[in-house]
Structure formats: structure tokens, C-alpha cells
Short mmCIF file of C-alpha atoms and ligand atoms in Angstrom, two decimals:
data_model
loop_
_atom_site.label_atom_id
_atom_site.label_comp_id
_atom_site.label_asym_id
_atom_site.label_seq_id
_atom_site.Cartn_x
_atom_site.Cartn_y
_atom_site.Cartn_z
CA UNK A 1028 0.00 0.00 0.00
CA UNK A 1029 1.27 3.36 -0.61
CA UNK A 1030 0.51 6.63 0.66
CA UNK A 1031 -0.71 9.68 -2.03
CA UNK A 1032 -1.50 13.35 -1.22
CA UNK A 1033 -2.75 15.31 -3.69
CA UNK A 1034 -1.07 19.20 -4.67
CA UNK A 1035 -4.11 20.91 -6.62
CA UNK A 1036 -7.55 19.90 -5.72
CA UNK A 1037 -9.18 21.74 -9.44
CA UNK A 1038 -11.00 19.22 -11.91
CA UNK A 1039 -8.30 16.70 -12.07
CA UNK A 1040 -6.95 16.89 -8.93
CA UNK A 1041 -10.72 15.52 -8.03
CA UNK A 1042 -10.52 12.89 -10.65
CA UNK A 1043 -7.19 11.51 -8.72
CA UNK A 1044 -9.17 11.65 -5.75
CA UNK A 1045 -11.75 9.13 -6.37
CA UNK A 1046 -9.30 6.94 -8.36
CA UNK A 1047 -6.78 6.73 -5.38
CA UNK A 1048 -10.13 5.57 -3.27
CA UNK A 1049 -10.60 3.17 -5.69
CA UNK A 1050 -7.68 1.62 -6.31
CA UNK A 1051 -6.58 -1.48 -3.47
CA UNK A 1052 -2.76 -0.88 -3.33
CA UNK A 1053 -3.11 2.91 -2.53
CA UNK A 1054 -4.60 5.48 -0.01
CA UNK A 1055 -5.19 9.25 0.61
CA UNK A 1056 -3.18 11.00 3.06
CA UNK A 1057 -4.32 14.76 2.48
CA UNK A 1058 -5.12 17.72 -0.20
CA UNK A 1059 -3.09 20.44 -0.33
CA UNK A 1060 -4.87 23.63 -2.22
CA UNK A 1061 -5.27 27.13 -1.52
CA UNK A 1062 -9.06 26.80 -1.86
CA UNK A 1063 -10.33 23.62 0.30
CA UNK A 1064 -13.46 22.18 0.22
CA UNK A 1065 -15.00 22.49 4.49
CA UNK A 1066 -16.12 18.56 4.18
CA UNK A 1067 -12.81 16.97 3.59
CA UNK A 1068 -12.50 13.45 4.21
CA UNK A 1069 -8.63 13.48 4.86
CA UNK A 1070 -6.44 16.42 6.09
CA UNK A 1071 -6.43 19.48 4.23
CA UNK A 1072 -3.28 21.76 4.11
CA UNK A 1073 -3.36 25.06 2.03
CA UNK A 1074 0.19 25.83 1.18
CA UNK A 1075 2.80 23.40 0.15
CA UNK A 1076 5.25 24.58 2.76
CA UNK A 1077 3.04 23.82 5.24
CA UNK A 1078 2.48 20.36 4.33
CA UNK A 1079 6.00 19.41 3.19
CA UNK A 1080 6.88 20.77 7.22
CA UNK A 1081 4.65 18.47 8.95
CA UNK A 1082 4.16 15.93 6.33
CA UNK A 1083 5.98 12.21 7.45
CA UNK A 1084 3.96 9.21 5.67
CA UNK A 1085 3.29 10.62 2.00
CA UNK A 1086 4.98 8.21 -0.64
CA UNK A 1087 3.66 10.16 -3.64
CA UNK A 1088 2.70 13.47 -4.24
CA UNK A 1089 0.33 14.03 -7.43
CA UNK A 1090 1.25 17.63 -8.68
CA UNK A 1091 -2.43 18.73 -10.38
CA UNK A 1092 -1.68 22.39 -10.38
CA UNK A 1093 -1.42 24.77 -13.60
CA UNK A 1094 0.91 23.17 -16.15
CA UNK A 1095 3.31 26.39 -15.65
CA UNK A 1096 3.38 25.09 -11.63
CA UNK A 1097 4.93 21.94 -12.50
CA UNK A 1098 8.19 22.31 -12.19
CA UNK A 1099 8.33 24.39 -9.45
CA UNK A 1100 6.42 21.77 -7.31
CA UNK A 1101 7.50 19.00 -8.26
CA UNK A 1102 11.26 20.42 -7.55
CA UNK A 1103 10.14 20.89 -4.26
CA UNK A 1104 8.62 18.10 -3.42
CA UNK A 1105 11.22 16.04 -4.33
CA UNK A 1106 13.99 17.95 -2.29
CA UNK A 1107 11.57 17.40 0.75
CA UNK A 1108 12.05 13.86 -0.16
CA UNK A 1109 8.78 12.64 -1.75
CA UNK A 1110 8.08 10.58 -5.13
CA UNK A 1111 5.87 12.72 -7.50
CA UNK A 1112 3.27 12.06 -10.16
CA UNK A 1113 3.04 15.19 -12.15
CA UNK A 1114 -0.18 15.88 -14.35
CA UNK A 1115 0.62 16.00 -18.35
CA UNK A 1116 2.78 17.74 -19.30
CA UNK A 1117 5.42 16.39 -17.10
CA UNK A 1118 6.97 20.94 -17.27
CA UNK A 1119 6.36 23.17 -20.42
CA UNK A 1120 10.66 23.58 -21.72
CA UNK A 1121 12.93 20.46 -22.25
CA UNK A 1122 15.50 22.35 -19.70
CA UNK A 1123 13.08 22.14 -17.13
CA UNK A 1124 11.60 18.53 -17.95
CA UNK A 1125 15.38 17.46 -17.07
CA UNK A 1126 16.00 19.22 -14.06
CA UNK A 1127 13.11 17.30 -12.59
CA UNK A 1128 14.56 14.43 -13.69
CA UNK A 1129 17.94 14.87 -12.30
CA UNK A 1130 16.76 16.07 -8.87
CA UNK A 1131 14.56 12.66 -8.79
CA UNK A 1132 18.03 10.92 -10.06
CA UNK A 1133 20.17 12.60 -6.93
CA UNK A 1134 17.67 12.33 -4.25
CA UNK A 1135 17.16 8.63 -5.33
CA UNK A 1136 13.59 9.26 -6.08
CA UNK A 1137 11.10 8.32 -8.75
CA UNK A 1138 9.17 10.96 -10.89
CA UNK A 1139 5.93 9.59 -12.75
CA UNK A 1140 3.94 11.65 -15.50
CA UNK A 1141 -0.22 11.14 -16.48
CA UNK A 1142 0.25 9.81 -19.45
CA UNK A 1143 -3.18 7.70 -19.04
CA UNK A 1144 -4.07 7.12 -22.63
CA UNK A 1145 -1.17 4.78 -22.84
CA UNK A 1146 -3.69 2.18 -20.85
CA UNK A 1147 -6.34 2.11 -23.44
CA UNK A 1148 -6.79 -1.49 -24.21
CA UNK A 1149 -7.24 -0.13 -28.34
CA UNK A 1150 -4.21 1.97 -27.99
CA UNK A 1151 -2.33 -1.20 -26.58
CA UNK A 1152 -3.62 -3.55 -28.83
CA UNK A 1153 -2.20 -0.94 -31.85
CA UNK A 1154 1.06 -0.98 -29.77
CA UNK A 1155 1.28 -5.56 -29.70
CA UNK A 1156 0.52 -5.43 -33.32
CA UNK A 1157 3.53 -2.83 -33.88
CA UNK A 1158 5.52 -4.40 -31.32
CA UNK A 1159 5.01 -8.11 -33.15
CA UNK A 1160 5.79 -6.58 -36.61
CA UNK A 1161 2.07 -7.63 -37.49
CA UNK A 1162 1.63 -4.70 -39.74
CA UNK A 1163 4.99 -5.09 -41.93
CA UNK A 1164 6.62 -2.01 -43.02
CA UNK A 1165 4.31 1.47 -41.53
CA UNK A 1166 4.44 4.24 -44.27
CA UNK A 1167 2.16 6.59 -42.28
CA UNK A 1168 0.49 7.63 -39.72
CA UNK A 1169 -2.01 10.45 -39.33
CA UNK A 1170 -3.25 12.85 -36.59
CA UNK A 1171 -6.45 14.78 -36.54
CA UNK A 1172 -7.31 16.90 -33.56
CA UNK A 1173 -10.59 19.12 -34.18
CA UNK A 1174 -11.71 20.26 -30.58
CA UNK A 1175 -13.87 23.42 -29.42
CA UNK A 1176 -12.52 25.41 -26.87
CA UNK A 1177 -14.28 28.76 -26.82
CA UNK A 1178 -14.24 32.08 -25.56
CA UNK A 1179 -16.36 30.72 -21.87
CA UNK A 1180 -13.54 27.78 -21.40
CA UNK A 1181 -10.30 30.30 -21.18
CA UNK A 1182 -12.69 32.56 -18.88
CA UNK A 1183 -13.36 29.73 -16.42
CA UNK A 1184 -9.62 28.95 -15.41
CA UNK A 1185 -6.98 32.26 -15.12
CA UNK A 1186 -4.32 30.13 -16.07
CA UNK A 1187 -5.86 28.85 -19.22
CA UNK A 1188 -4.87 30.82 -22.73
CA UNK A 1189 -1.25 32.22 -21.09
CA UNK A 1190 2.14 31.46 -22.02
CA UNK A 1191 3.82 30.70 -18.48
CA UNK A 1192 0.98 28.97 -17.45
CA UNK A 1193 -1.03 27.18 -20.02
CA UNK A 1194 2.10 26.56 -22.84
CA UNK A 1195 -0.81 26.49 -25.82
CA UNK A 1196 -3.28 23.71 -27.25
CA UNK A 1197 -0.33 21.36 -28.05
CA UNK A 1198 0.98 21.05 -24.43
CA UNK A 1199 -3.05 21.14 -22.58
CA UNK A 1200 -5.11 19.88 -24.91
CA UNK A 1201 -3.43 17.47 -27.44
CA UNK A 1202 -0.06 16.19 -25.65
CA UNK A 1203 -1.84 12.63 -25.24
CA UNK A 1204 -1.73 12.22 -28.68
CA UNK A 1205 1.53 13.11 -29.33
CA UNK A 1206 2.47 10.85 -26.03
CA UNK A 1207 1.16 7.98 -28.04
CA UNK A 1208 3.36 8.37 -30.89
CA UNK A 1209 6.07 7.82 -28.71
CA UNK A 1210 4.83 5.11 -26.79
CA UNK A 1211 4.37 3.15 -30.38
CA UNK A 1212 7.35 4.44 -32.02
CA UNK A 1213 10.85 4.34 -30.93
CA UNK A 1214 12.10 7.81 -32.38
CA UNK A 1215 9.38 10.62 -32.87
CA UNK A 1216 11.02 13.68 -34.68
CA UNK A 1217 8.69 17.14 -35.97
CA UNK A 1218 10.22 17.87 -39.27
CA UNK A 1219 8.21 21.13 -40.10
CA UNK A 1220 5.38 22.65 -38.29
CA UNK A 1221 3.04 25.98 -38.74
CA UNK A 1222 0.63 27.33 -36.87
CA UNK A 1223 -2.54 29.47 -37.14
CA UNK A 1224 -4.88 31.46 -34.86
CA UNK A 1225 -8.26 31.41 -36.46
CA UNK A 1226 -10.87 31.96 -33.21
CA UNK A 1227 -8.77 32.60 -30.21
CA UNK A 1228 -6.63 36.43 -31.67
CA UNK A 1229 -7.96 38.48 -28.28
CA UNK A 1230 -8.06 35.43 -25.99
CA UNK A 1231 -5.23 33.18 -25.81
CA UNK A 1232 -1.21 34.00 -25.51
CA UNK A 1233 -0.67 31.59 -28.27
CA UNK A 1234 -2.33 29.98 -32.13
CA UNK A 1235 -5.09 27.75 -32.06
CA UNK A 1236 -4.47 25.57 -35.08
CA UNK A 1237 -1.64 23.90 -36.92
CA UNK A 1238 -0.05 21.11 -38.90
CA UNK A 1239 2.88 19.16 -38.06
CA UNK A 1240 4.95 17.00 -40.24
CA UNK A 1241 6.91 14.54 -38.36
CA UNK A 1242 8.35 11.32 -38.57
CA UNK A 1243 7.78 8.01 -36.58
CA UNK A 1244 10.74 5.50 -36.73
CA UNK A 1245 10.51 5.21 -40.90
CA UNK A 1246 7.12 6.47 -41.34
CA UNK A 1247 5.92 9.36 -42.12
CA UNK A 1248 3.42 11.24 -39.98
CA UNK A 1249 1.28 14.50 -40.13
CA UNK A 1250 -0.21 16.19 -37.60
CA UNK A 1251 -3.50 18.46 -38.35
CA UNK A 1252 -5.14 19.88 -34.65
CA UNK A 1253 -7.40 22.89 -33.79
CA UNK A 1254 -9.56 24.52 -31.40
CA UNK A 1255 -10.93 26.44 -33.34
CA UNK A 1256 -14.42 24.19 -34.53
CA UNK A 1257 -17.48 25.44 -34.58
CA UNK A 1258 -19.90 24.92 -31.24
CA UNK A 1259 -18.33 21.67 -29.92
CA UNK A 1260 -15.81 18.97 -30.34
CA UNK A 1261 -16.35 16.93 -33.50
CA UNK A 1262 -12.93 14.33 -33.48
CA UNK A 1263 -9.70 12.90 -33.08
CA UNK A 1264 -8.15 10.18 -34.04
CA UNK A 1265 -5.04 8.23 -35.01
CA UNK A 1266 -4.43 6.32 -38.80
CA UNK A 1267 -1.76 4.29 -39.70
CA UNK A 1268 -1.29 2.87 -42.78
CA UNK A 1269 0.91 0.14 -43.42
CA UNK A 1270 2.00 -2.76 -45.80
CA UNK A 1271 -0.33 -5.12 -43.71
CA UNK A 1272 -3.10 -3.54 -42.78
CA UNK A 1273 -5.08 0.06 -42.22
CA UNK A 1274 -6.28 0.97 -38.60
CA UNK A 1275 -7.99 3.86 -37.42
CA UNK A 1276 -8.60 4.81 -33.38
CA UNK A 1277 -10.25 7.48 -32.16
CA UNK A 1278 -12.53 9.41 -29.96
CA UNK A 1279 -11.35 11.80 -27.65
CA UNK A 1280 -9.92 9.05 -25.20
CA UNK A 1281 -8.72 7.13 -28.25
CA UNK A 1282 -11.15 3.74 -26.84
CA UNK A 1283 -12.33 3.14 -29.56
CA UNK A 1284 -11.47 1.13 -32.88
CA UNK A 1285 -12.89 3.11 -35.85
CA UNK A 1286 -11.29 0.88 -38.85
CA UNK A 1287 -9.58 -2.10 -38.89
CA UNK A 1288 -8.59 -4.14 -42.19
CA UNK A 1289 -5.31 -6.54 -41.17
CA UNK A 1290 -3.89 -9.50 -43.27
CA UNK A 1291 -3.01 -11.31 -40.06
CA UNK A 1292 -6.26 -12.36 -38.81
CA UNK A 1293 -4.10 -14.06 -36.14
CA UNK A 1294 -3.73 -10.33 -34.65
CA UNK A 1295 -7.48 -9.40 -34.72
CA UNK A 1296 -9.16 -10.09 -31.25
CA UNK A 1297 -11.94 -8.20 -29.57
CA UNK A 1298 -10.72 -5.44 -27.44
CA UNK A 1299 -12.97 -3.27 -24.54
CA UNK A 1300 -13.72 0.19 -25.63
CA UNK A 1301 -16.03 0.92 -22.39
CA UNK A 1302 -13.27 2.17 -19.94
CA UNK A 1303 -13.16 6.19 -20.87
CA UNK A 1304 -10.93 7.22 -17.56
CA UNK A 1305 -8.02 5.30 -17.02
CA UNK A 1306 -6.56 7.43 -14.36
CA UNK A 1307 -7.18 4.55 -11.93
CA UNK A 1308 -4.82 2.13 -14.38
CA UNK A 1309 -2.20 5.26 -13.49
CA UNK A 1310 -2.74 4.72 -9.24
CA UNK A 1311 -2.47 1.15 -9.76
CA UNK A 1312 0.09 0.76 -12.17
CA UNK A 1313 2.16 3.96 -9.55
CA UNK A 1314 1.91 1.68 -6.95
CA UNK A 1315 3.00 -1.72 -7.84
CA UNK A 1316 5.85 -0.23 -9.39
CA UNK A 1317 7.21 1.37 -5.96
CA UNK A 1318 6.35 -1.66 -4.59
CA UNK A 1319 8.60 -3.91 -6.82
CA UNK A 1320 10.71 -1.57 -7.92
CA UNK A 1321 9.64 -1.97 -11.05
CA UNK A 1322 10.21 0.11 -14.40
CA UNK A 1323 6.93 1.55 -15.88
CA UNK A 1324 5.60 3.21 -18.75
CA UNK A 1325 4.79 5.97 -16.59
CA UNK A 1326 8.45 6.99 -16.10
CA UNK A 1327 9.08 10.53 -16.20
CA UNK A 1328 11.84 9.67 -18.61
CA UNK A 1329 9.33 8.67 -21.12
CA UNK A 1330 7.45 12.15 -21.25
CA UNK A 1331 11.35 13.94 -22.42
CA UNK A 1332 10.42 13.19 -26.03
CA UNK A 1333 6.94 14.69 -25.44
CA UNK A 1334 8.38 17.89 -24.55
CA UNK A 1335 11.02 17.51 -26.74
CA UNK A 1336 8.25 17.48 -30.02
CA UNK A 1337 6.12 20.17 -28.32
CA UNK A 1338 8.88 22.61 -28.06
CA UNK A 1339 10.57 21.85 -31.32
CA UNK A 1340 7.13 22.17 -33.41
CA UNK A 1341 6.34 25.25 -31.38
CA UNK A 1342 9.59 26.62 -32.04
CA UNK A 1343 9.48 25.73 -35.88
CA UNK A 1344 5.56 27.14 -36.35
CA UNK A 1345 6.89 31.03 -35.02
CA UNK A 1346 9.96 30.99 -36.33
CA UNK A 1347 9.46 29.54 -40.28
CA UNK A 1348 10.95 26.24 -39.60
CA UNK A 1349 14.43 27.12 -38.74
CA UNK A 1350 16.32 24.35 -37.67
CA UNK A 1351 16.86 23.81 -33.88
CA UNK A 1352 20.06 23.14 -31.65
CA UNK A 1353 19.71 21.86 -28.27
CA UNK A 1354 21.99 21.15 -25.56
CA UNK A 1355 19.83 18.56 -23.49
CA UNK A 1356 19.12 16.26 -26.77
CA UNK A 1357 21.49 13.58 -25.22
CA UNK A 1358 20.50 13.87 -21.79
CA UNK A 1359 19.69 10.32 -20.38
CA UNK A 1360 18.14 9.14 -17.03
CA UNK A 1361 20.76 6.29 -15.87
CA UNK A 1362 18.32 4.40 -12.97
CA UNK A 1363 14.39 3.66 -13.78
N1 NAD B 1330 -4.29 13.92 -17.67
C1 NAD B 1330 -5.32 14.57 -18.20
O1 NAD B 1330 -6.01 14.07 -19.07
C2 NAD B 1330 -5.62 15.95 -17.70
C3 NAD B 1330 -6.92 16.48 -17.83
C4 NAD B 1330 -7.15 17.78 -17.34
C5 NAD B 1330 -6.12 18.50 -16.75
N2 NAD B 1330 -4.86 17.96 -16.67
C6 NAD B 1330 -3.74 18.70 -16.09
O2 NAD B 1330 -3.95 18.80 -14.67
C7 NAD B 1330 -3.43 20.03 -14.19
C8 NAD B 1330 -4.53 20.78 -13.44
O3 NAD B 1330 -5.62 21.02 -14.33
P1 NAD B 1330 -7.10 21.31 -13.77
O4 NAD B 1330 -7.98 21.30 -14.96
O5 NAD B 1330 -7.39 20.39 -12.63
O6 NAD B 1330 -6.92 22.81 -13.23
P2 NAD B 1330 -7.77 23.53 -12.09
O7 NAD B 1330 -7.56 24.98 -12.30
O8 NAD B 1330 -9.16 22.98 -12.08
O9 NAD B 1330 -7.06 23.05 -10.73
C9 NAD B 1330 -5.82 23.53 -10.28
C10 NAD B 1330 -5.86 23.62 -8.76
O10 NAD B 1330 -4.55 23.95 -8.30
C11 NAD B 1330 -4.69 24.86 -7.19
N3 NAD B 1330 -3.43 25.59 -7.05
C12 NAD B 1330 -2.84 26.42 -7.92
N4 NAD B 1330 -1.66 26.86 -7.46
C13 NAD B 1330 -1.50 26.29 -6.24
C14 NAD B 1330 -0.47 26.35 -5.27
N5 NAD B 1330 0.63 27.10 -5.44
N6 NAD B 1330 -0.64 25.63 -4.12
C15 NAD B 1330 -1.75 24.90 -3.93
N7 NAD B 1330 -2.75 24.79 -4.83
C16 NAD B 1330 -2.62 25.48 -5.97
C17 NAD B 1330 -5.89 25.74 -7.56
O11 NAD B 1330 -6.46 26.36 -6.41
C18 NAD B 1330 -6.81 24.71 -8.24
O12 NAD B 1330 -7.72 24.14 -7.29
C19 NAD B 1330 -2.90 20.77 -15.42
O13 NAD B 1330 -1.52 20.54 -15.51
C20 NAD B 1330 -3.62 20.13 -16.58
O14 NAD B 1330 -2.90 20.19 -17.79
C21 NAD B 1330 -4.62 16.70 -17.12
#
């Protein structure tokens, strides 16, 4: 069993609530947040200081603040000695991604990120059949993000729509997306990217639209996301085509299988597209590996690449695809 307090009780923070009462190899210490709920069912703390002072049994820490928080927190947490679980994305620049990561590697500490998509059973199954070379040679593969997020969602949060805070539509509304590139591919690279602000000129720091070219391992892959449709969300999804077969996932917790045509029957199976929140699968999975000191997919490590694409197609859209030099792109975690 392992002990989890919770930094930022907002929407999500709320949503890691119920799923740490849920799951059977973790429990809820306390909430730390500036605004508390009165009817509390564990102990309440609102500042961080205060809790990392008088705080002796937490194992993990789940960081659900602003994304522009992150680092900041979890850096603190960590030097107080705790484990973290930091809500996507993992920090908003590569250089501050790896400082997390290195203050985890000196305090001898483990740094997990919510990348919860990663446990739907169609995004897995993609994965085997990738993993077991049962779609031969991938030529490409396909993004489209078309979300609505309107003038009343960046009024309902202050730190939604800014720069330091928010980071822009790639980094807080389609990272999981991009995270699932990398979690089928082994190298993810944006090639060229430009962006476009359509709806969102007097509200948001940052574009609302874009297209990414990128590649994944030897395929190519394309990128098309906005928030700029009309009324409501109409899709996303995922399409790869290969040399064996054509899939398409989708939906905006990419559950559920849209298209499937494979030559290997062998691979076909049916998979569960009722589960829509899988941040229970992230407790669980957060857990057991503390426990057994296991690797997971979870590792912080595995969100670098995430930034990594964010920043570098961010950086190509505003400045006409120049190419980029970085000092951190061989920086590697040595222990799990
Ligand atoms: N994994 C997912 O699918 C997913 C979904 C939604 C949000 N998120 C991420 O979760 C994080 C939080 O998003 P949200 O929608 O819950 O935001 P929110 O605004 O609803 O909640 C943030 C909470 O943090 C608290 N807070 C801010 N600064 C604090 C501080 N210094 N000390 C203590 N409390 C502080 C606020 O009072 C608020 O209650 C963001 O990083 C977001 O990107 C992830």
C-alpha cells in the first residue's frame, strides 16, 4: 500500500481523488490547495510549505496544479524527499523537464507523469501489433485533432490561454496524442510545423491551429489539430497505414477502434472500448511499481520526447521552420 496526497484539488486533482479511493494498493493521506473544500475526508493543508513541514507518511505526491506550476512543485517536493506524479505535461521547456529528472536521479527518487491514454486497451492492442511486426513495413500515420474550446472555457480557469501557465493547445489539450506516438514508435522527430490562430486572436497568448509534419521510426506522420471548430468537439483520431493492414482509433480518449482491415487475422481479437478514464490504471500501475521496484511506462523519462516534439514544433511554427540546436538532446536518465 502506498501513501498519495494530492497538490491541486481543481478538476483533475478531483478525478485523482476518487481513483486513489478506488484503487486497493493505494490510499489518501491529504489535499493540499489554496481553496479547500470544508467537508474533507482526509487532512487538508493550504500551502505546500506547510504540508511538506509536517508531512511524514506521504509516498507520492500528485502535482495537479497549472501546467506552468509543475516544475516548481515538483522540484520541491522532491527535495523534501517525496516521489511525485506530475499531471501531463510532465513541465512546459525540455530544460526544465530534465531538471526534474535529475533532482529525482540525486535524491534517489522516482518521478511519474499522467500519461493515461497509454492504458487504453485499443491503444495497446495498436502498440502488440507494432511491437510483433504484425503490420509489416508502416508508411504513415495520421493525426487529426478538431476540438472546441471557446471564448467561456479560457474565462473559467486564469491560467488557461497564457504562455507561463497554459504553454498552448499542443501542451493542454493534445499532448496525449503526441504521447502515443512515442509510446508506439521508438524515435518521434517534428520535421516542419506551422501554426494558425483562427478563433482565439484576443483570448489566448498563443495559435489555435496547426499542422505538423513529423516522422515516426521510418514512417511518415502529419499532424492536423485545432480549437478552433465550430460549437463543440467533433474528433480525433489516429491512422496508420501500413504494408499489412489500415487501422484507425479514435474518440477523444482514443477507446475506440474506428477501422480495422489486417492480413493477419491471427492479430485481430476483440478489445474493450467501455473504460473512458483510465486514471485509476495510473494509481495502480504507480503503486505496484514502488512496490517492486519496477520500471513503468509511466516513467518521467518517457514524457522527455513529449516535450522535446512540443517545443521543437512550437519553435518551428513562429519561427518559419528554422532548424533547432539543443543542448539537453542527449540527456539520459541512468536508474528507472
Ligand atoms: N491527464 C489529463 O487528461 C488531464 C486532464 C485535465 C487536466 N490535466 C492537467 O492537470 C493540471 C490541473 O488542471 P485542472 O484542470 O485540474 O486545473 P484547475 O484549475 O481545475 O485546478 C488547479 C488547482 O490547483 C490549485 N493551485 C494552484 N496553485 C496552487 C499552489 N501554489 N498551491 C496549492 N494549490 C494550488 C488551484 O487552487 C486549483 O484548485 C494541469 O496541468 C492540466 O494540464 C490533465
Amino acid at each position: 500500500m502506498k501513501n498519495f496526497s494530492i497538490l491541486g484539488f481543481g478538476h483533475i486533482g478531483r478525478v485523482h481523488q476518487q481513483a486513489i479511493e478506488e484503487a486497493e494498493n493505494a490510499q489518501l493521506i491529504s489535499i493540499i490547495d489554496f481553496n479547500l473544500p470544508e467537508d474533507l475526508s482526509v487532512k487538508g493543508y493550504s500551502t505546500l510549505e506547510g504540508f511538506l513541514i509536517e508531512d511524514q507518511e506521504t509516498d507520492v505526491v500528485v502535482i495537479a496544479t497549472p501546467n506552468g506550476l509543475h516544475r516548481e512543485h515538483a522540484i520541491r517536493c522532491l527535495k523534501a524527499g517525496k516521489n511525485v506524479l506530475i499531471e501531463k505535461p510532465i513541465a512546459l521547456t525540455v530544460e526544465d523537464t530534465v531538471e526534474i529528472l535529475r533532482v529525482a536521479e540525486e535524491k534517489k527518487l522516482r518521478v511519474f507523469t499522467s500519461m493515461q491514454l497509454r492504458f487504453s486497451p485499443v491503444v495497446q492492442y495498436v502498440k502488440n501489433l507494432i511491437d510483433n511486426n504484425c503490420l509489416g513495413k508502416i508508411f504513415m500515420v495520421n493525426i487529426n485533432c478538431y476540438w472546441n474550446r471557446n471564448k467561456n472555457y479560457y474565462k473559467l480557469r486564469e491560467w488557461h490561454g497564457s504562455h507561463e501557465m497554459d504553454g498552448g493547445v499542443l501542451f493542454t489539450q493534445f499532448s496525449h496524442f503526441i504521447d502515443i506516438m512515442n509510446f508506439w514508435f521508438d524515435e518521434v522527430k517534428c520535421t516542419a510545423s506551422k501554426s494558425y490562430n483562427f478563433t482565439h486572436e484576443q483570448i489566448t497568448d498563443f495559435d489555435d491551429s496547426g499542422c505538423i509534419n513529423f516522422t515516426a521510426n521510418d514512417a511518415i506522420g502529419n499532424m492536423i489539430y485545432t480549437t478552433s471548430v465550430f460549437n463543440k468537439n467533433f474528433e480525433s483520431n489516429i491512422t496508420i497505414i501500413s504494408e499489412k493492414g489500415t487501422i484507425k482509433i479514435g474518440d477523444q480518449y482514443l477507446n475506440q477502434m474506428i477501422y480495422s482491415d489486417l492480413k493477419n487475422v491471427c492479430c485481430s481479437q476483440k478489445i474493450s472500448t467501455e473504460q473512458k478514464n483510465f486514471h485509476s490504471n495510473l494509481v495502480t500501475e504507480i503503486s505496484d511499481a514502488m512496490l517492486f521496484n519496477n520500471e513503468s511506462l509511466l516513467d518521467g523519462k518517457n514524457a522527455l520526447n513529449l516535450v522535446k516534439f512540443i517545443t521543437d514544433a512550437n519553435f518551428m511554427a513562429s519561427n518559419n521552420n528554422k532548424e533547432i540546436t539543443r543542448t539537453t538532446d542527449n540527456y539520459e536518465i541512468s536508474h528507472a
